[in-house]
PDB file of C-alpha atoms and ligand atoms in Angstrom:
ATOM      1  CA  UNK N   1       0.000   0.000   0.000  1.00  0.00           C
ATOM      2  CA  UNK N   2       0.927   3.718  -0.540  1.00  0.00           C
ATOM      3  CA  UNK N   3       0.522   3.918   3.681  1.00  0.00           C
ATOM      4  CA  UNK N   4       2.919   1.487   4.692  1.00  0.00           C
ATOM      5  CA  UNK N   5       4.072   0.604   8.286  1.00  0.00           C
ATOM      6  CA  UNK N   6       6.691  -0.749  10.147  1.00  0.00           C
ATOM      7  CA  UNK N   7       6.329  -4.749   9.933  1.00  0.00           C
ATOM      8  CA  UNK N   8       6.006  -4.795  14.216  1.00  0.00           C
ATOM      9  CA  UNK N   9       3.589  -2.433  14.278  1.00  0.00           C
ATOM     10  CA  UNK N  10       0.073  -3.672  15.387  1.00  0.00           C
ATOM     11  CA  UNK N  11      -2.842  -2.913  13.619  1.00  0.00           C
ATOM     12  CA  UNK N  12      -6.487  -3.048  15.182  1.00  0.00           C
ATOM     13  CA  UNK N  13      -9.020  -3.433  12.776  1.00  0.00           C
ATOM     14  CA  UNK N  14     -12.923  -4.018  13.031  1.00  0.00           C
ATOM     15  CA  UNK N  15     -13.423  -6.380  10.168  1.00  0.00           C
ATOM     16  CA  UNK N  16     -16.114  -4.276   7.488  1.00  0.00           C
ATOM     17  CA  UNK N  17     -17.797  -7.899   6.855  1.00  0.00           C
ATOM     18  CA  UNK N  18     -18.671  -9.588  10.420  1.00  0.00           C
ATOM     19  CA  UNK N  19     -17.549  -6.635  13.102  1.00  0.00           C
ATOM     20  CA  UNK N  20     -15.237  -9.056  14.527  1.00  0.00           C
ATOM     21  CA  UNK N  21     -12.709  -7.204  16.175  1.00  0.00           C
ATOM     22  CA  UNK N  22      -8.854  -8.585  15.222  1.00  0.00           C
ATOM     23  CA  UNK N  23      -5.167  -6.908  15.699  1.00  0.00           C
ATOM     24  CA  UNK N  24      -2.279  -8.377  13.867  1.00  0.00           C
ATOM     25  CA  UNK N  25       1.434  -6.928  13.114  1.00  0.00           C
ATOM     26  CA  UNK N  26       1.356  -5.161   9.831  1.00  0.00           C
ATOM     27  CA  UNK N  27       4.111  -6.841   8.689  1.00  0.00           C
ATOM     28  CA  UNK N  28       1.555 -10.431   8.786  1.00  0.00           C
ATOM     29  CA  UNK N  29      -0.912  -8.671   6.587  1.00  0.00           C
ATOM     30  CA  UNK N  30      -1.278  -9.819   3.462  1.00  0.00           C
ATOM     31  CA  UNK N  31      -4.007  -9.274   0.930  1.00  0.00           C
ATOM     32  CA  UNK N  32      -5.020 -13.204   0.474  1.00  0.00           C
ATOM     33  CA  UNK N  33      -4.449 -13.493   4.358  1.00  0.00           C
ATOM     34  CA  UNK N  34      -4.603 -11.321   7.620  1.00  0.00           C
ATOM     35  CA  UNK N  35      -7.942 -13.677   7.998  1.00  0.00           C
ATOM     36  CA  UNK N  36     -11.258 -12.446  10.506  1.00  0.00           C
ATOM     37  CA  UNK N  37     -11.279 -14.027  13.660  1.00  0.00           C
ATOM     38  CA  UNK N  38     -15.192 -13.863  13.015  1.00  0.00           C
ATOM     39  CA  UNK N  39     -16.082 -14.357   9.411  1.00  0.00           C
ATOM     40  CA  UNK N  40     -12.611 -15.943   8.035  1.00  0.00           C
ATOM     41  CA  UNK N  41     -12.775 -12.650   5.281  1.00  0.00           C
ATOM     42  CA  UNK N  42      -9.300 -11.836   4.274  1.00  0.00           C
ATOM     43  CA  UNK N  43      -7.578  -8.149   3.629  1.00  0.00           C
ATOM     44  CA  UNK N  44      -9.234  -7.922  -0.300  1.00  0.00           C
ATOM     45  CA  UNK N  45     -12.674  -9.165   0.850  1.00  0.00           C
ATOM     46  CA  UNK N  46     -12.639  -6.450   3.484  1.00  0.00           C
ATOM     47  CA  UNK N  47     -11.782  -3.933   0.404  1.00  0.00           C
ATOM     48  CA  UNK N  48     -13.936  -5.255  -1.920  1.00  0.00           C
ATOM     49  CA  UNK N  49     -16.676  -4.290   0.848  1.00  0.00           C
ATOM     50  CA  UNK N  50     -15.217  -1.098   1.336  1.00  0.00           C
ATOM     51  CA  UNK N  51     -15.592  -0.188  -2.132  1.00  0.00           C
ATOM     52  CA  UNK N  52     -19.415  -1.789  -2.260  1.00  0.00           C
ATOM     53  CA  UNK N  53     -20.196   0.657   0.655  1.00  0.00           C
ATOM     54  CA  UNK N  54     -18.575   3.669  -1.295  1.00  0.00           C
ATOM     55  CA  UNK N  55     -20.593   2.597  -4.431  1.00  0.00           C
ATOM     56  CA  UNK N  56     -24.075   1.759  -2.681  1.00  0.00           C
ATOM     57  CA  UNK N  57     -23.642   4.033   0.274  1.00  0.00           C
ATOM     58  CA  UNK N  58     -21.381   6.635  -0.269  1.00  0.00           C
ATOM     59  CA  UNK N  59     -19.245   6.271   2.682  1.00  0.00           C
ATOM     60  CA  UNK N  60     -17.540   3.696   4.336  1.00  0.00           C
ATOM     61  CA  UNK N  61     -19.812   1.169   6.594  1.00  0.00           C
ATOM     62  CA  UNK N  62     -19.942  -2.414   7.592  1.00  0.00           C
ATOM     63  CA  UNK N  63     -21.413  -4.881   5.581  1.00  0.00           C
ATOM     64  CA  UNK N  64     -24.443  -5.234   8.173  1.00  0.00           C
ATOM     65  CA  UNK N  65     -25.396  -2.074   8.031  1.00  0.00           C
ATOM     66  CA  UNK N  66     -25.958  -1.934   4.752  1.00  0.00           C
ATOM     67  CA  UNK N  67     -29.206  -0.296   3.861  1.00  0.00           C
ATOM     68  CA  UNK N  68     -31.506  -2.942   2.661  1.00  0.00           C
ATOM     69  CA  UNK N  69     -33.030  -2.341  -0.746  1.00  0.00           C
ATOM     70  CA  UNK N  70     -34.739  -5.040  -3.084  1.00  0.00           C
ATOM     71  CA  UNK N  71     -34.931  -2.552  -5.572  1.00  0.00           C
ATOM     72  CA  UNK N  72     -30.585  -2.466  -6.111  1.00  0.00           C
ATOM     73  CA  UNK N  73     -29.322  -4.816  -8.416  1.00  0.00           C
ATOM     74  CA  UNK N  74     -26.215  -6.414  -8.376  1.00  0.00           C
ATOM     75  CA  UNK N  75     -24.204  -9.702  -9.699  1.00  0.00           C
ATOM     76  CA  UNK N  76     -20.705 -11.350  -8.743  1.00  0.00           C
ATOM     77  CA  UNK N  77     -18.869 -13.577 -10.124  1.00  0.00           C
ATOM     78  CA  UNK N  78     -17.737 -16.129  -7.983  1.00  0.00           C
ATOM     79  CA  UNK N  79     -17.888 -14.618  -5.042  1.00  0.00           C
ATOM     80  CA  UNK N  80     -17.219 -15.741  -1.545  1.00  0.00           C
ATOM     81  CA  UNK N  81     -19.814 -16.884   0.395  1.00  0.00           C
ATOM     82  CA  UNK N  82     -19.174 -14.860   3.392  1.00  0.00           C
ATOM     83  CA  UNK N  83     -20.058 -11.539   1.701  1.00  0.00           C
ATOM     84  CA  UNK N  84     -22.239 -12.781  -1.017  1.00  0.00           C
ATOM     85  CA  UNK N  85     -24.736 -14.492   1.577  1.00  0.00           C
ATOM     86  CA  UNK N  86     -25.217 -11.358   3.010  1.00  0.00           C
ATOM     87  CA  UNK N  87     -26.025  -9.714  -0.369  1.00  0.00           C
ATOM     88  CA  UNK N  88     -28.359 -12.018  -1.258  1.00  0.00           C
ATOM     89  CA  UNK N  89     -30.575 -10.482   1.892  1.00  0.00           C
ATOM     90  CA  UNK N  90     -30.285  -7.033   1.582  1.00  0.00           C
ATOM     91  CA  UNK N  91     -30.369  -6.708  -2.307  1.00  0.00           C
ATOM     92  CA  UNK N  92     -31.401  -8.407  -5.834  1.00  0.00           C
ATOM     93  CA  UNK N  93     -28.136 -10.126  -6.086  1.00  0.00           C
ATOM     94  CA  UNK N  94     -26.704 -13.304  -8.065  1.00  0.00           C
ATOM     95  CA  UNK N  95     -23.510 -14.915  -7.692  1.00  0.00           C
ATOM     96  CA  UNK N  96     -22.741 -16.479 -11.213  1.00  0.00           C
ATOM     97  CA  UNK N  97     -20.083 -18.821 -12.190  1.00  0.00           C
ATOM     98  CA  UNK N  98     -17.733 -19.856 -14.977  1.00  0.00           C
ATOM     99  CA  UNK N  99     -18.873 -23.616 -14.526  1.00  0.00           C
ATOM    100  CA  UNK N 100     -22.380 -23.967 -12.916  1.00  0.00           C
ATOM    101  CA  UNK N 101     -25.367 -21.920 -13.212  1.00  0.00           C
ATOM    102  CA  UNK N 102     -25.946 -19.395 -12.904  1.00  0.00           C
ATOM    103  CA  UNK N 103     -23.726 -19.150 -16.024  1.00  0.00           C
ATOM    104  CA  UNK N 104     -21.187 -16.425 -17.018  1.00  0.00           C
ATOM    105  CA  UNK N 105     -18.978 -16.370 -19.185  1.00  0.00           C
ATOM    106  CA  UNK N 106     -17.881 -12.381 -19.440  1.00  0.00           C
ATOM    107  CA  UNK N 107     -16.051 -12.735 -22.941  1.00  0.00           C
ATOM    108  CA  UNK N 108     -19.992 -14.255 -24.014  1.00  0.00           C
ATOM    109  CA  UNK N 109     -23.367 -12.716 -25.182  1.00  0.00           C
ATOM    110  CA  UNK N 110     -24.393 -13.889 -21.388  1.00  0.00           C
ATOM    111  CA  UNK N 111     -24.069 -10.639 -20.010  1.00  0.00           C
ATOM    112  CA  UNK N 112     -27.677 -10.486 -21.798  1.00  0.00           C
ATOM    113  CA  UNK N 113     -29.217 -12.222 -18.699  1.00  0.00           C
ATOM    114  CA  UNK N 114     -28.327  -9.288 -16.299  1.00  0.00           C
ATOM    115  CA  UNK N 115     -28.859  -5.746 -17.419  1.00  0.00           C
ATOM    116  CA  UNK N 116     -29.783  -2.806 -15.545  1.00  0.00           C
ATOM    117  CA  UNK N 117     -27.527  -3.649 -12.234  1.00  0.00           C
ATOM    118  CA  UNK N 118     -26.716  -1.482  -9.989  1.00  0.00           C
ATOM    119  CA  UNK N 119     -23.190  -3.091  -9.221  1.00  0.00           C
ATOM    120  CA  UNK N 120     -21.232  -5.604 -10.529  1.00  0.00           C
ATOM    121  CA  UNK N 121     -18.400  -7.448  -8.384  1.00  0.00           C
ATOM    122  CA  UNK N 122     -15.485  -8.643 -10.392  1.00  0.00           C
ATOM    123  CA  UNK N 123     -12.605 -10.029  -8.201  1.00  0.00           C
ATOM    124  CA  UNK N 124      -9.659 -12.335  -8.984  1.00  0.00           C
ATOM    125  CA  UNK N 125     -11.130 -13.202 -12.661  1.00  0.00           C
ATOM    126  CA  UNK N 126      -9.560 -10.711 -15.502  1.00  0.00           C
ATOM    127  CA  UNK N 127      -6.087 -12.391 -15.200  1.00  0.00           C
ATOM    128  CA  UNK N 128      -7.473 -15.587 -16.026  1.00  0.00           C
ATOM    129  CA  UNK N 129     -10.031 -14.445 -18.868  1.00  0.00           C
ATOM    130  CA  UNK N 130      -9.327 -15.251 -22.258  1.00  0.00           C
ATOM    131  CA  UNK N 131      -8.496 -12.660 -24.921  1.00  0.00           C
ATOM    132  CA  UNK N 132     -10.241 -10.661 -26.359  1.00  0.00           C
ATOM    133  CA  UNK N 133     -10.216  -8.791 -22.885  1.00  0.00           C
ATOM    134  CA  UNK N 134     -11.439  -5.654 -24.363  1.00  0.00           C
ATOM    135  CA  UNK N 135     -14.817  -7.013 -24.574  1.00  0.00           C
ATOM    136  CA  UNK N 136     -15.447  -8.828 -21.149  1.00  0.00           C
ATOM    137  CA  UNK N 137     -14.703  -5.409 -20.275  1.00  0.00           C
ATOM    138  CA  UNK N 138     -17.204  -3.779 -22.791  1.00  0.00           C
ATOM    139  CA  UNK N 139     -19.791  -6.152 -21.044  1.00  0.00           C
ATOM    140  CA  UNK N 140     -19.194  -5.581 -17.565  1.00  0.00           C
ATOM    141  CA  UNK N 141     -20.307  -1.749 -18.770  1.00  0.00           C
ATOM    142  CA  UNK N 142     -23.034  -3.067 -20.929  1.00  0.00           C
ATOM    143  CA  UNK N 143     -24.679  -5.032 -17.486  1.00  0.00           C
ATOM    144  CA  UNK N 144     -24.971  -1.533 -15.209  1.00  0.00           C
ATOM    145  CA  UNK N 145     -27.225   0.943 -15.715  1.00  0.00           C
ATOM    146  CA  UNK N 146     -25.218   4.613 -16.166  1.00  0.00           C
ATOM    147  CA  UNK N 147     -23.951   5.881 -12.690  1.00  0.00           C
ATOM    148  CA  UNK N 148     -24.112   1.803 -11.444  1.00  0.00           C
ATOM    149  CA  UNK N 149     -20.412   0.674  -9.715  1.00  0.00           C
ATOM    150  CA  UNK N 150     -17.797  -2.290 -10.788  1.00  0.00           C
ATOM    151  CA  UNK N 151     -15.928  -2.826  -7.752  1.00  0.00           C
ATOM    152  CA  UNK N 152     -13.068  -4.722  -8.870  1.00  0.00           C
ATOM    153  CA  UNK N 153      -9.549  -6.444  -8.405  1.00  0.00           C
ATOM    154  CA  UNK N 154      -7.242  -8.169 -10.406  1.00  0.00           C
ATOM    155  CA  UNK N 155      -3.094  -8.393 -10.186  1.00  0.00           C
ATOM    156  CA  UNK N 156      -1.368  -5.463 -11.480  1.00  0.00           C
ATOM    157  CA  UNK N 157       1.702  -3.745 -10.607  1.00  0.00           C
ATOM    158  CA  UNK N 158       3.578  -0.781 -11.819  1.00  0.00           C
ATOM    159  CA  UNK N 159       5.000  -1.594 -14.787  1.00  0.00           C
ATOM    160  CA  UNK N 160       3.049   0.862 -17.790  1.00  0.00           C
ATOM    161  CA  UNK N 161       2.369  -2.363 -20.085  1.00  0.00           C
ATOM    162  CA  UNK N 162       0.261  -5.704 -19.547  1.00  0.00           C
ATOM    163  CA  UNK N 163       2.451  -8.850 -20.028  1.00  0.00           C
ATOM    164  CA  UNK N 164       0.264 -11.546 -21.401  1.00  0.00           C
ATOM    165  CA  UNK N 165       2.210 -14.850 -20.412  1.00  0.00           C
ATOM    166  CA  UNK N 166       0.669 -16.809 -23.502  1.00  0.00           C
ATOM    167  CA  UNK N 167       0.429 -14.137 -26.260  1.00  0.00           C
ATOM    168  CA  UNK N 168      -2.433 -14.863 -29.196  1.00  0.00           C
ATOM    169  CA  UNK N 169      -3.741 -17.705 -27.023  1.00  0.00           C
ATOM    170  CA  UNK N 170      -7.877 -18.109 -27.754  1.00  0.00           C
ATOM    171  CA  UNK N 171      -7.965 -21.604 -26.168  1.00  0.00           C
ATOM    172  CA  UNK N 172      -5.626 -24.018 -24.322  1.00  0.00           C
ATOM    173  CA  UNK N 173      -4.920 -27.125 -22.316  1.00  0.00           C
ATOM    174  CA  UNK N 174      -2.480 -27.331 -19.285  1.00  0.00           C
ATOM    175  CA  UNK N 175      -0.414 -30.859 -19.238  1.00  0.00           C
ATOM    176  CA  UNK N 176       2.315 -32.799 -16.535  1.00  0.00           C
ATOM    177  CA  UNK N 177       5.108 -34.153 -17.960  1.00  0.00           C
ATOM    178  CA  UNK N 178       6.838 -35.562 -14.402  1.00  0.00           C
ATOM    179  CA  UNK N 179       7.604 -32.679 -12.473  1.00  0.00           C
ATOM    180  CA  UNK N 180       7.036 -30.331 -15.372  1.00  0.00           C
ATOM    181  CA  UNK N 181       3.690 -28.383 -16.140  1.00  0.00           C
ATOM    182  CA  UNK N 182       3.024 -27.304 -20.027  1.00  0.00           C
ATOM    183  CA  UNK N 183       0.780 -25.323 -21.652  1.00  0.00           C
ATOM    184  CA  UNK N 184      -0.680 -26.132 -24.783  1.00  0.00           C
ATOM    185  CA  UNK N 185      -1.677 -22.812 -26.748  1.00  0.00           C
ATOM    186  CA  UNK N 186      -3.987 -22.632 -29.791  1.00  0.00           C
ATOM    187  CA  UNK N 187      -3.965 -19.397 -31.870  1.00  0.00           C
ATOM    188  CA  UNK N 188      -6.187 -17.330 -33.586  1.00  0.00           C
ATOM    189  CA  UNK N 189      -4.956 -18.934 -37.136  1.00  0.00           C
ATOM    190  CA  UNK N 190      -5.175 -22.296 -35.716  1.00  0.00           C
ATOM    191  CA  UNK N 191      -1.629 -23.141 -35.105  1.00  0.00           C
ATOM    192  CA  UNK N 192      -0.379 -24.637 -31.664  1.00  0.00           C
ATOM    193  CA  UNK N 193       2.474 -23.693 -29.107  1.00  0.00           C
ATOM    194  CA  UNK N 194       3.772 -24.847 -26.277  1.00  0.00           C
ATOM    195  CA  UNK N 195       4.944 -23.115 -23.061  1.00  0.00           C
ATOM    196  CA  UNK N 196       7.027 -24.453 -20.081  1.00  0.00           C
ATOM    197  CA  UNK N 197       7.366 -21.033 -18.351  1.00  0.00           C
ATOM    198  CA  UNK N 198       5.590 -18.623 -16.701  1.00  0.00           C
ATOM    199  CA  UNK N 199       3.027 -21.345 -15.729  1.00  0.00           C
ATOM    200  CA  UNK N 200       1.578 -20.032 -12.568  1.00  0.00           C
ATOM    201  CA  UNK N 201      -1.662 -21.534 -10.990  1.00  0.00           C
ATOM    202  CA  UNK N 202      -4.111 -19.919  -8.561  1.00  0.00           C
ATOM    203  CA  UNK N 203      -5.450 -22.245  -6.240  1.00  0.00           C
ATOM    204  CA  UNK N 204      -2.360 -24.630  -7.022  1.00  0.00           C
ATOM    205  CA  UNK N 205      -0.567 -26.774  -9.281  1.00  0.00           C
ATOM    206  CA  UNK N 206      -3.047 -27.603 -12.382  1.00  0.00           C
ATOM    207  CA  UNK N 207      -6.107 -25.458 -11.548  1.00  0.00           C
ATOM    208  CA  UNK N 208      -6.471 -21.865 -12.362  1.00  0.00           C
ATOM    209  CA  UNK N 209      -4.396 -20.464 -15.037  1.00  0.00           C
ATOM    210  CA  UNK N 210      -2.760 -17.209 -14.456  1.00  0.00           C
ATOM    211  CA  UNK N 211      -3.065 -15.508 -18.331  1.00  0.00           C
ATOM    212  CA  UNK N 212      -1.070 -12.171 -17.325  1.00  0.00           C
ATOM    213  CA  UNK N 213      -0.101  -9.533 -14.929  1.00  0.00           C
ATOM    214  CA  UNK N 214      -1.482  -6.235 -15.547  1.00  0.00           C
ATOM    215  CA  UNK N 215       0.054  -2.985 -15.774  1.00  0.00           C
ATOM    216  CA  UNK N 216      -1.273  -0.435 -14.191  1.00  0.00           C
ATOM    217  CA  UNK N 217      -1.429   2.145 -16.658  1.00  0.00           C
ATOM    218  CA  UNK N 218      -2.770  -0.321 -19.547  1.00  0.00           C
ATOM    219  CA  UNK N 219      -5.476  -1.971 -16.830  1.00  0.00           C
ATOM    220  CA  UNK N 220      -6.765   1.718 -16.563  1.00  0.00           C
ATOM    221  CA  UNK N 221      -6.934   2.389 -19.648  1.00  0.00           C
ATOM    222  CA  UNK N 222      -9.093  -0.548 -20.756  1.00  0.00           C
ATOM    223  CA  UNK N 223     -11.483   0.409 -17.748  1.00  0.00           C
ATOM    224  CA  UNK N 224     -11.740   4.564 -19.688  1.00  0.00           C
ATOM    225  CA  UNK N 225     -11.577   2.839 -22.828  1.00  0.00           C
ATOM    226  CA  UNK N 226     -15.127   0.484 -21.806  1.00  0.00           C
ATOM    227  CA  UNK N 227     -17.017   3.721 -20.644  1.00  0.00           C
ATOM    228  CA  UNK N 228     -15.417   3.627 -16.661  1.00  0.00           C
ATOM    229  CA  UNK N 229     -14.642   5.848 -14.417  1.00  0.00           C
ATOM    230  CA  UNK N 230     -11.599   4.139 -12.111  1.00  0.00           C
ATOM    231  CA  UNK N 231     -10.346   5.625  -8.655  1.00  0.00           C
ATOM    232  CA  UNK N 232      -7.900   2.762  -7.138  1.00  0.00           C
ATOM    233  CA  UNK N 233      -7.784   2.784  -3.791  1.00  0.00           C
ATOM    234  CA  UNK N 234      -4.269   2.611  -3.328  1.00  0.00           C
ATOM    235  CA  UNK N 235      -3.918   3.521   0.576  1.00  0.00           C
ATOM    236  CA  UNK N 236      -4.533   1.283   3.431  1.00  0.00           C
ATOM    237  CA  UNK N 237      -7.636   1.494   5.367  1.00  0.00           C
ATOM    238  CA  UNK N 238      -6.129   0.125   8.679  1.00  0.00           C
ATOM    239  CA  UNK N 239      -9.041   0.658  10.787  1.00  0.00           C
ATOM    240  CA  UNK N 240     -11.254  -2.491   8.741  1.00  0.00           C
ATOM    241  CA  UNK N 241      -8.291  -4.397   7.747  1.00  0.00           C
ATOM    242  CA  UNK N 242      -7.282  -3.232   4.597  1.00  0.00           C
ATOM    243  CA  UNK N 243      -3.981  -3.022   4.114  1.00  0.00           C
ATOM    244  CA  UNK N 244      -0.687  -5.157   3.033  1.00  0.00           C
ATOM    245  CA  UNK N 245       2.651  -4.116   2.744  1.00  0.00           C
ATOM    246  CA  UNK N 246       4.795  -2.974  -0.387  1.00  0.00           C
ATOM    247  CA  UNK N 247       6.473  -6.008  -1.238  1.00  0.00           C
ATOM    248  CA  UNK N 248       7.987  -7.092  -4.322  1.00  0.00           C
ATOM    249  CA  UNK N 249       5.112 -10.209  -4.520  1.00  0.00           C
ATOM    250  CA  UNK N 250       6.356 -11.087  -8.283  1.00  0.00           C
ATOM    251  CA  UNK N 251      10.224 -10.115  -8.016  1.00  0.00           C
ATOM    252  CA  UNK N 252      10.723 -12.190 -11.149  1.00  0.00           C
ATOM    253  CA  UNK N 253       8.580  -9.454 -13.058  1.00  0.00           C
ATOM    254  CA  UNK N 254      10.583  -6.370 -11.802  1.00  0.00           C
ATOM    255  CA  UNK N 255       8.028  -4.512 -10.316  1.00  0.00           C
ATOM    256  CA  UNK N 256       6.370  -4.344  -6.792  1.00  0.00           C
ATOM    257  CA  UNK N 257       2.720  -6.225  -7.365  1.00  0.00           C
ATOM    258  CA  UNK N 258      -0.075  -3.770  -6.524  1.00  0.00           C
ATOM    259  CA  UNK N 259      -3.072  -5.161  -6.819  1.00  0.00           C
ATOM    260  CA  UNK N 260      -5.460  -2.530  -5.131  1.00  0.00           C
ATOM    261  CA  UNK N 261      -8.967  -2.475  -5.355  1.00  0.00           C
ATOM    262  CA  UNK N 262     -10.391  -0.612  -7.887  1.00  0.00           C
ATOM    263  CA  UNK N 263     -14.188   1.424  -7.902  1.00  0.00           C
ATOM    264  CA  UNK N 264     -15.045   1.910 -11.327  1.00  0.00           C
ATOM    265  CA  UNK N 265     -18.406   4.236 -11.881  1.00  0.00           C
ATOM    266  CA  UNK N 266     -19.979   3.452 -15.284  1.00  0.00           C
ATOM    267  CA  UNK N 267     -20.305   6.843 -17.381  1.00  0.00           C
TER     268      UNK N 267
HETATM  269 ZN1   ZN F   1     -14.994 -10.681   9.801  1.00  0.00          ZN
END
């Protein structure tokens, strides 16, 4: 984060999701960790919330206080449970998925099925979409009604340029070879090649391929470029647990990951 602190100072923070109360050395934070005593919500969830609340409520409150309203609109795409429960009571929301219904598939006409939201979470899901990114982009603006929120996250770090770790890819299959992990990549024109680096899995070995690492600058400008209006939030809120520190979480890339939360407002 832009606030950063020294690694033994402790940080108490009133989880944004359950209330639970928590304190933990800022140096232990991490976005995928620095988990809720109460709800098990890690430092991202607690931002993605954060940015919900600035979208839906226009300042910064806990997920149970969250006005209810049948009449607000919203979708996620496979979201955790511990937020998206809650959701699902106070507003007209769907969790979809890639691989069970309720189906999407952002790069697909499905956006169809949900128009007129009010908000649209998109967490963890660009770097693994499948080119042509531009348009799963386009759609996430086509689902929200003008003035509606995207409150999203995806890796990025500072470097001005997008590195796409399988350029021209449009489909794939991941193979072992003993210790070894390919990946076969089909191309636009049909031809095939195969990779053997830069093969990095969320959720481990075999499961969720990583397609690229953002760059800040370029991950903006797709956001202008599909009719948003970004604002990253970029500083730690230590008070509900969102923070981590600088690190270099990708040394091999050059650049310090990033990785913030992003509120986009649809224009
Ligand atoms: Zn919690």
């Amino acid at each position: 984060m832009e606030t950063d602190f020294a690694a033994d100072h402790i940080i108490d923070y009133k989880c944004n999701i359950c209330g639970h109360k928590n304190n933990l050395a800022a140096g232990d934070f991490h976005r995928e960790a620095a988990i809720c005593g109460g709800c098990g919500s890690n430092a991202r969830f607690r931002g993605i919330i954060h940015g919900l609340s600035m979208a839906l409520m226009k300042t910064s409150v806990p997920l149970p206080k969250f006005t209810k309203d049948r009449y607000v609109k919203g979708i996620g795409m496979s979201e955790w449970d511990g937020y998206a429960k809650v959701l699902k009571k106070k507003y007209d929301f769907t969790n979809t998925y890639f691989h069970q219904e309720p189906l999407l598939d952002i790069t697909s006409d499905d956006w169809q099925k949900f128009t007129d939201l009010d908000f649209v979470i998109c967490t963890e899901v660009f770097e693994h979409v499948l080119q042509p990114l531009q348009v799963g982009f386009e759609n996430m603006r086509k689902m929200l009604k003008k003035g509606g929120h995207l409150v999203f996250s995806t890796p990025f770090n500072g470097s001005p340029e997008t590195v796409e770790h399988f350029p021209g890819m449009v489909d794939f299959a991941t193979c072992q070879i003993g210790e070894d992990w390919l990946v076969v990549s089909r191309k636009a024109d049909g031809s095939y090649e195969i990779y053997d680096q830069n093969i990095i899995f969320h959720g481990g070995p075999g499961t969720v391929l990583e397609m690229r690492m953002f760059g800040r600058e370029s991950l903006l400008a797709q956001l202008r470029a599909a009719g948003f209006a970004p604002t990253v939030f970029s500083q730690a809120i230590p008070e509900i647990g969102y923070y981590w520190p600088k690190v270099m979480d990708r040394p091999e890339l050059g650049y310090p990951g990033e990785h913030y939360v992003i509120l986009c407002e649809a224009i």
